[in-house]
Amino acid sequence: MSVAAANSYLESLLQGGSKLPVSPLAWLNQLRANAVERAGALRIPTTHDEEWRFTDISSLTKLPFQAIQTASDLPPSEAEPFYLEPATIRLVFVDGVYAPHLSTQVPDIAGDSGIVVTHLSAGLSKHPSTLEQHLARHADFRDTVFTAINTAMLHDGALVIMPPNATIDKPIHLLFIATQEKVASYPRCLLIAESGSTATVIEDYVTLQQGVYATNAVTEIALSDNARVNHIRVQRDSGQAFHIADCAVSLSQGSHYQSTSIALGARISRYNLNIQLAGQDAECVVDGLALIADRQLADTHTCIDHIKPHCTSRQLHKCIVDGSAHAVFNGKIMVRPNAQGTDSAQSSRNLLLSGRAHIDTKPQLEIFADDVKCAHGATIGQLDSEEVFYLKSRGLSEMAARNLLTYAFGAEIIEGIPIVSLRKQLEQTVLERTQRN
Amino acid sequence: MISPDSKLLLEIRGLRASINSIEILKGVDLTVRSGEVHAIMGINGSGKSTLAKVLAGHAAYEVTGGTVLFEGSNLFDLAPEERARAGVFLAFQYPIEIPGVANNQFLRLTYNTVQTHRGKDELDPLEFDDFVREKMKMLEMSPDFLDRSVNAGFSGGEKKRNEILQMALLEPHLSILDETDSGLDIDALRIVANGVNQLATKDSATILVTHYQRLLNYIVPDYVHVMEAGRIIKTGGKQLAVDLESHGYDWVSAEQRAAARI
């Protein structure tokens, strides 16, 4: 890719940003302007950049799609198959634009609990100071061009604020539906979990068409002391789509963050998950599954940063790769000098289903403290012959045994998802994609 | 139990088998009739677990000589899954964990697969649930084990009980229990042995592969065989296990060597 081509791609994207209405909030206009400036100074990464060695996104730069601003009139019957049971609080975005007629009409503040579940533009007018404190404070855009672009285009998305000690019995479903080809969307989500609060949030990217489109999503999650957040992310975009996403999570003392991210769709997807364990005794559990085939590429980069002492991190990332697909996992565990008593375990397990499938996995440990427990391991391979034999000795045919084990390999990640209908949907997808005759 | 009208179930003659070109079984002879319980004992490396795996059809072992007839047919004509369907069951020393697959799903799949091949009706999930819960009572297993992933996070005793549960469901004619007693505390041993005893019928037979006599206090064998260096070197009644426990395996080996010199 030539520098000129990449630059013209950036320029044309950012020109789209100038169509955004000017906000009455000076800080927001300033934030967008800073991001535009930063994006202009950065460049689109190439495979010469260490962080992007395996993921060639030059094809994306040939597609300077623009965001759409007009509200959707998607009939509810088309969105309903994606709704989850038991009932959730649901915010729906169609091609990146908030769709009130498809969303649960919770009052901005649910009851007198003080819980806020709303779309970002409403949130900006009602909770400007809270947003100013958090927006773009967790997801750093200084060095990450796609985050800078998302911030420059910052307009629509979801806002969840859990006040101190609040809990909601229903999960919050953030549903992003792609209906149009050749458009870009820039969803921006912010979840603020105040001290002692508990929330389950599902970030769900789905499509009604199989064409080309681009998603550049940024999610920021801030957990105050002892907050608990269960974050489930499902990317089931069109097989032609581009999906680039950044998620930044900050944990305070004693807080607990659980992440389950599932990548099934997109021609090229990249998910950056950055977790800062910034308070003592914070914990994170990070599970991931990429299940891809054909010519798909799914790249997951995670960084779990142990900043404070006595934090715990657990990570299990799995890839099942078929066809000529290519999965990338880069899992960095950083243990800062002050982070004594760190307890960290990371496992990358990968299953190749075809001779042309390809996996690059890289556990990366950077440890600057001495009293730490860090375990890590990576396996790449075919199914274990002992496991196959066990099932055959129970009467299953070779094929049935292999199918069951392949299914199980993916299902292990999915079985932790607490929303029954979502788990069943995903189990069905894994079943369909792992069965051969 | 030894009975006069029993049928010939398993006939092993001069069985030789290798793994990675190293010969482990060097001419095993063994005859098992219906209703009988056989114990195969021996020190580690004597080949007793290899015998169990060869009979179940583990692909890592190559059969290099001898014959095995199961109910009159050549066992080696059958793939492992066909042996299972024909009624050969191996309870594993180290049962495999399958995270991601619920135990009830797995048990029903294996049960229905085997039933279908035996020309019998499958059970739907509700029917199967009732059926399996009855079997679990015998093994004092909590129904919670149905919803958990297959063997994942099970203790040693729980895994072995899950093996015997599978044996109960698949109703084998020949059960081979490979070191089923290893890693069990005395309560778990009693429950597992009790299950095996209840499942014994006059038409089926059991081979217990074990290192210790302990299991044989609970499952009383009709025959005890001692394996050494890939062959059965001595066969006796249940008293032989007691003698082995007090005198050690060296005693049999010495006797063998003495006999060989004569």
Short mmCIF file of C-alpha atoms in Angstrom, two decimals, chain B residues 24-247:
data_model
loop_
_atom_site.label_atom_id
_atom_site.label_comp_id
_atom_site.label_asym_id
_atom_site.label_seq_id
_atom_site.Cartn_x
_atom_site.Cartn_y
_atom_site.Cartn_z
CA ILE B 24 4.99 -55.59 25.10
CA LEU B 25 2.76 -58.66 24.83
CA LYS B 26 4.79 -61.77 24.18
CA GLY B 27 2.32 -64.56 23.84
CA VAL B 28 -0.73 -64.14 26.08
CA ASP B 29 -3.15 -67.02 26.51
CA LEU B 30 -6.45 -66.48 28.30
CA THR B 31 -9.91 -67.99 28.16
CA VAL B 32 -12.91 -66.21 29.64
CA ARG B 33 -16.37 -67.76 29.86
CA SER B 34 -19.66 -66.04 30.64
CA GLY B 35 -20.38 -65.43 34.29
CA GLU B 36 -16.71 -65.33 35.25
CA VAL B 37 -14.61 -62.68 36.93
CA HIS B 38 -10.91 -62.71 36.06
CA ALA B 39 -8.28 -60.63 37.80
CA ILE B 40 -5.06 -59.86 35.96
CA MET B 41 -2.34 -58.77 38.31
CA GLY B 42 1.27 -57.86 37.87
CA ILE B 43 3.88 -55.23 38.47
CA ASN B 44 3.97 -52.01 36.46
CA GLY B 45 5.21 -52.66 32.96
CA SER B 46 4.16 -56.30 32.94
CA GLY B 47 1.80 -55.62 30.04
CA LYS B 48 -1.57 -55.88 31.79
CA SER B 49 -2.83 -52.41 30.77
CA THR B 50 -1.52 -53.02 27.25
CA LEU B 51 -3.61 -56.17 27.08
CA ALA B 52 -6.68 -54.13 28.08
CA LYS B 53 -6.01 -51.48 25.41
CA VAL B 54 -5.26 -54.03 22.67
CA LEU B 55 -8.56 -55.73 23.38
CA ALA B 56 -10.38 -52.38 23.09
CA GLY B 57 -8.54 -51.56 19.85
CA HIS B 58 -6.17 -48.71 20.74
CA ALA B 59 -4.50 -47.65 17.48
CA ALA B 60 -1.07 -47.08 19.03
CA TYR B 61 -0.59 -50.82 19.56
CA GLU B 62 0.20 -53.16 16.72
CA VAL B 63 -0.88 -56.76 17.00
CA THR B 64 2.01 -58.84 15.72
CA GLY B 65 0.83 -62.35 16.44
CA GLY B 66 -1.76 -64.68 17.91
CA THR B 67 -5.53 -64.70 17.77
CA VAL B 68 -8.41 -63.32 19.80
CA LEU B 69 -11.90 -64.67 19.37
CA PHE B 70 -14.77 -62.76 20.93
CA GLU B 71 -18.01 -64.74 20.97
CA GLY B 72 -16.49 -66.92 18.28
CA SER B 73 -15.48 -64.12 15.86
CA ASN B 74 -12.10 -62.55 15.19
CA LEU B 75 -11.97 -59.49 17.45
CA PHE B 76 -9.34 -57.81 15.27
CA ASP B 77 -11.76 -57.67 12.36
CA LEU B 78 -13.63 -55.02 14.32
CA ALA B 79 -12.82 -51.32 14.70
CA PRO B 80 -12.86 -50.01 18.30
CA GLU B 81 -16.38 -48.62 17.94
CA GLU B 82 -17.60 -51.92 16.47
CA ARG B 83 -16.12 -53.79 19.43
CA ALA B 84 -17.99 -51.45 21.77
CA ARG B 85 -21.23 -52.04 19.91
CA ALA B 86 -20.58 -55.81 19.94
CA GLY B 87 -20.29 -55.70 23.72
CA VAL B 88 -16.67 -55.05 24.67
CA PHE B 89 -16.25 -52.30 27.24
CA LEU B 90 -13.05 -50.79 28.60
CA ALA B 91 -13.21 -48.71 31.77
CA PHE B 92 -10.23 -46.38 31.39
CA GLN B 93 -7.50 -45.95 33.93
CA TYR B 94 -7.46 -42.25 33.04
CA PRO B 95 -10.88 -41.24 31.67
CA ILE B 96 -10.74 -38.34 29.23
CA GLU B 97 -12.15 -34.94 30.20
CA ILE B 98 -14.35 -33.23 27.61
CA PRO B 99 -15.04 -29.66 28.71
CA GLY B 100 -17.88 -28.15 26.69
CA VAL B 101 -19.97 -31.31 26.40
CA ALA B 102 -22.51 -32.01 29.12
CA ASN B 103 -22.28 -35.48 30.61
CA ASN B 104 -25.95 -36.28 29.93
CA GLN B 105 -25.50 -35.29 26.27
CA PHE B 106 -22.47 -37.57 25.99
CA LEU B 107 -24.05 -40.48 27.83
CA ARG B 108 -27.21 -40.30 25.74
CA LEU B 109 -25.20 -40.09 22.51
CA THR B 110 -23.15 -43.19 23.33
CA TYR B 111 -26.19 -45.05 24.66
CA ASN B 112 -28.31 -44.30 21.60
CA THR B 113 -25.45 -45.05 19.19
CA VAL B 114 -24.95 -48.48 20.70
CA GLN B 115 -28.69 -49.15 20.97
CA THR B 116 -29.21 -48.32 17.31
CA HIS B 117 -26.47 -50.70 16.25
CA ARG B 118 -28.03 -53.42 18.35
CA GLY B 119 -31.35 -52.86 16.59
CA LYS B 120 -33.01 -51.36 19.66
CA ASP B 121 -34.93 -48.10 20.13
CA GLU B 122 -33.24 -44.86 21.06
CA LEU B 123 -34.38 -42.92 24.09
CA ASP B 124 -35.39 -39.27 23.83
CA PRO B 125 -33.86 -36.83 26.31
CA LEU B 126 -36.68 -37.15 28.84
CA GLU B 127 -36.79 -40.94 28.73
CA PHE B 128 -33.03 -41.09 28.95
CA ASP B 129 -32.98 -38.76 31.92
CA ASP B 130 -35.21 -41.13 33.93
CA PHE B 131 -33.19 -44.11 32.81
CA VAL B 132 -29.77 -42.68 33.66
CA ARG B 133 -30.89 -41.33 37.02
CA GLU B 134 -31.88 -44.85 38.07
CA LYS B 135 -28.44 -46.15 37.13
CA MET B 136 -26.77 -43.29 38.97
CA LYS B 137 -28.51 -44.24 42.22
CA MET B 138 -26.68 -47.55 42.18
CA LEU B 139 -23.37 -45.65 42.06
CA GLU B 140 -24.49 -43.06 44.62
CA MET B 141 -23.89 -40.32 42.04
CA SER B 142 -25.60 -36.97 42.40
CA PRO B 143 -27.77 -35.94 39.40
CA ASP B 144 -25.56 -32.82 39.26
CA PHE B 145 -23.09 -34.93 37.32
CA LEU B 146 -25.46 -34.95 34.38
CA ASP B 147 -25.19 -31.22 33.80
CA ARG B 148 -21.45 -30.95 34.29
CA SER B 149 -19.01 -31.37 31.41
CA VAL B 150 -17.81 -34.93 30.85
CA ASN B 151 -15.28 -35.73 33.60
CA ALA B 152 -14.11 -32.09 33.69
CA GLY B 153 -13.15 -31.20 37.23
CA PHE B 154 -14.32 -34.61 38.49
CA SER B 155 -12.26 -36.15 41.30
CA GLY B 156 -10.54 -39.48 40.62
CA GLY B 157 -13.38 -41.34 42.31
CA GLU B 158 -16.04 -39.43 40.40
CA LYS B 159 -14.37 -40.22 37.09
CA LYS B 160 -14.26 -43.93 37.91
CA ARG B 161 -17.91 -43.89 38.94
CA ASN B 162 -18.72 -42.21 35.64
CA GLU B 163 -16.91 -45.05 33.86
CA ILE B 164 -18.98 -47.65 35.66
CA LEU B 165 -22.09 -45.62 34.84
CA GLN B 166 -21.21 -45.93 31.16
CA MET B 167 -20.71 -49.64 31.67
CA ALA B 168 -24.18 -49.83 33.22
CA LEU B 169 -25.70 -47.99 30.24
CA LEU B 170 -23.91 -49.93 27.50
CA GLU B 171 -24.57 -53.37 29.03
CA PRO B 172 -21.38 -55.02 27.73
CA HIS B 173 -20.83 -58.75 27.51
CA LEU B 174 -17.18 -58.32 28.39
CA SER B 175 -16.06 -55.54 30.72
CA ILE B 176 -12.37 -54.78 31.11
CA LEU B 177 -11.64 -52.57 34.09
CA ASP B 178 -8.18 -51.05 33.78
CA GLU B 179 -6.84 -50.11 37.23
CA THR B 180 -10.29 -48.96 38.23
CA ASP B 181 -9.17 -49.04 41.87
CA SER B 182 -6.22 -46.69 41.44
CA GLY B 183 -6.67 -43.36 43.15
CA LEU B 184 -9.85 -44.39 44.95
CA ASP B 185 -10.42 -43.95 48.66
CA ILE B 186 -12.05 -46.79 50.52
CA ASP B 187 -15.60 -45.42 50.22
CA ALA B 188 -15.33 -44.81 46.50
CA LEU B 189 -13.79 -48.26 46.07
CA ARG B 190 -16.72 -49.86 47.87
CA ILE B 191 -19.27 -47.95 45.74
CA VAL B 192 -17.53 -48.73 42.46
CA ALA B 193 -17.08 -52.42 43.38
CA ASN B 194 -20.69 -52.62 44.46
CA GLY B 195 -21.75 -51.23 41.08
CA VAL B 196 -19.61 -53.74 39.20
CA ASN B 197 -21.02 -56.62 41.28
CA GLN B 198 -24.60 -55.50 40.62
CA LEU B 199 -23.94 -55.31 36.89
CA ALA B 200 -22.50 -58.83 36.72
CA THR B 201 -24.81 -61.33 35.05
CA LYS B 202 -24.47 -64.98 34.15
CA ASP B 203 -24.15 -63.97 30.49
CA SER B 204 -21.38 -61.40 30.92
CA ALA B 205 -17.83 -61.50 32.20
CA THR B 206 -15.41 -59.10 33.81
CA ILE B 207 -11.66 -58.74 33.57
CA LEU B 208 -10.14 -56.68 36.37
CA VAL B 209 -6.70 -55.32 35.65
CA THR B 210 -5.15 -54.32 38.95
CA HIS B 211 -1.94 -53.94 40.80
CA TYR B 212 -3.32 -54.50 44.28
CA GLN B 213 -5.32 -57.18 45.98
CA ARG B 214 -7.48 -54.52 47.72
CA LEU B 215 -10.12 -54.37 44.95
CA LEU B 216 -10.46 -58.15 45.07
CA ASN B 217 -11.81 -57.99 48.62
CA TYR B 218 -14.86 -56.35 47.10
CA ILE B 219 -15.08 -57.99 43.69
CA VAL B 220 -14.23 -61.62 44.26
CA PRO B 221 -12.50 -63.15 41.23
CA ASP B 222 -13.00 -66.67 40.00
CA TYR B 223 -9.51 -66.66 38.52
CA VAL B 224 -6.39 -64.69 39.29
CA HIS B 225 -3.68 -64.42 36.63
CA VAL B 226 -0.22 -63.05 37.15
CA MET B 227 1.38 -61.26 34.24
CA GLU B 228 5.07 -60.78 33.84
CA ALA B 229 7.05 -59.54 30.86
CA GLY B 230 4.08 -59.74 28.52
CA ARG B 231 2.83 -63.22 29.39
CA ILE B 232 0.54 -64.82 31.95
CA ILE B 233 2.93 -66.81 34.09
CA LYS B 234 0.59 -68.18 36.73
CA THR B 235 -3.12 -68.73 37.13
CA GLY B 236 -4.95 -69.63 40.30
CA GLY B 237 -8.08 -69.02 42.34
CA LYS B 238 -8.80 -66.03 44.57
CA GLN B 239 -6.28 -67.31 47.12
CA LEU B 240 -3.50 -66.47 44.68
CA ALA B 241 -4.20 -62.75 45.10
CA VAL B 242 -3.92 -63.10 48.87
CA ASP B 243 -0.62 -64.94 48.52
CA LEU B 244 0.68 -62.26 46.17
CA GLU B 245 -0.26 -59.59 48.69
CA SER B 246 1.75 -61.30 51.45
CA HIS B 247 4.69 -62.65 49.43
#
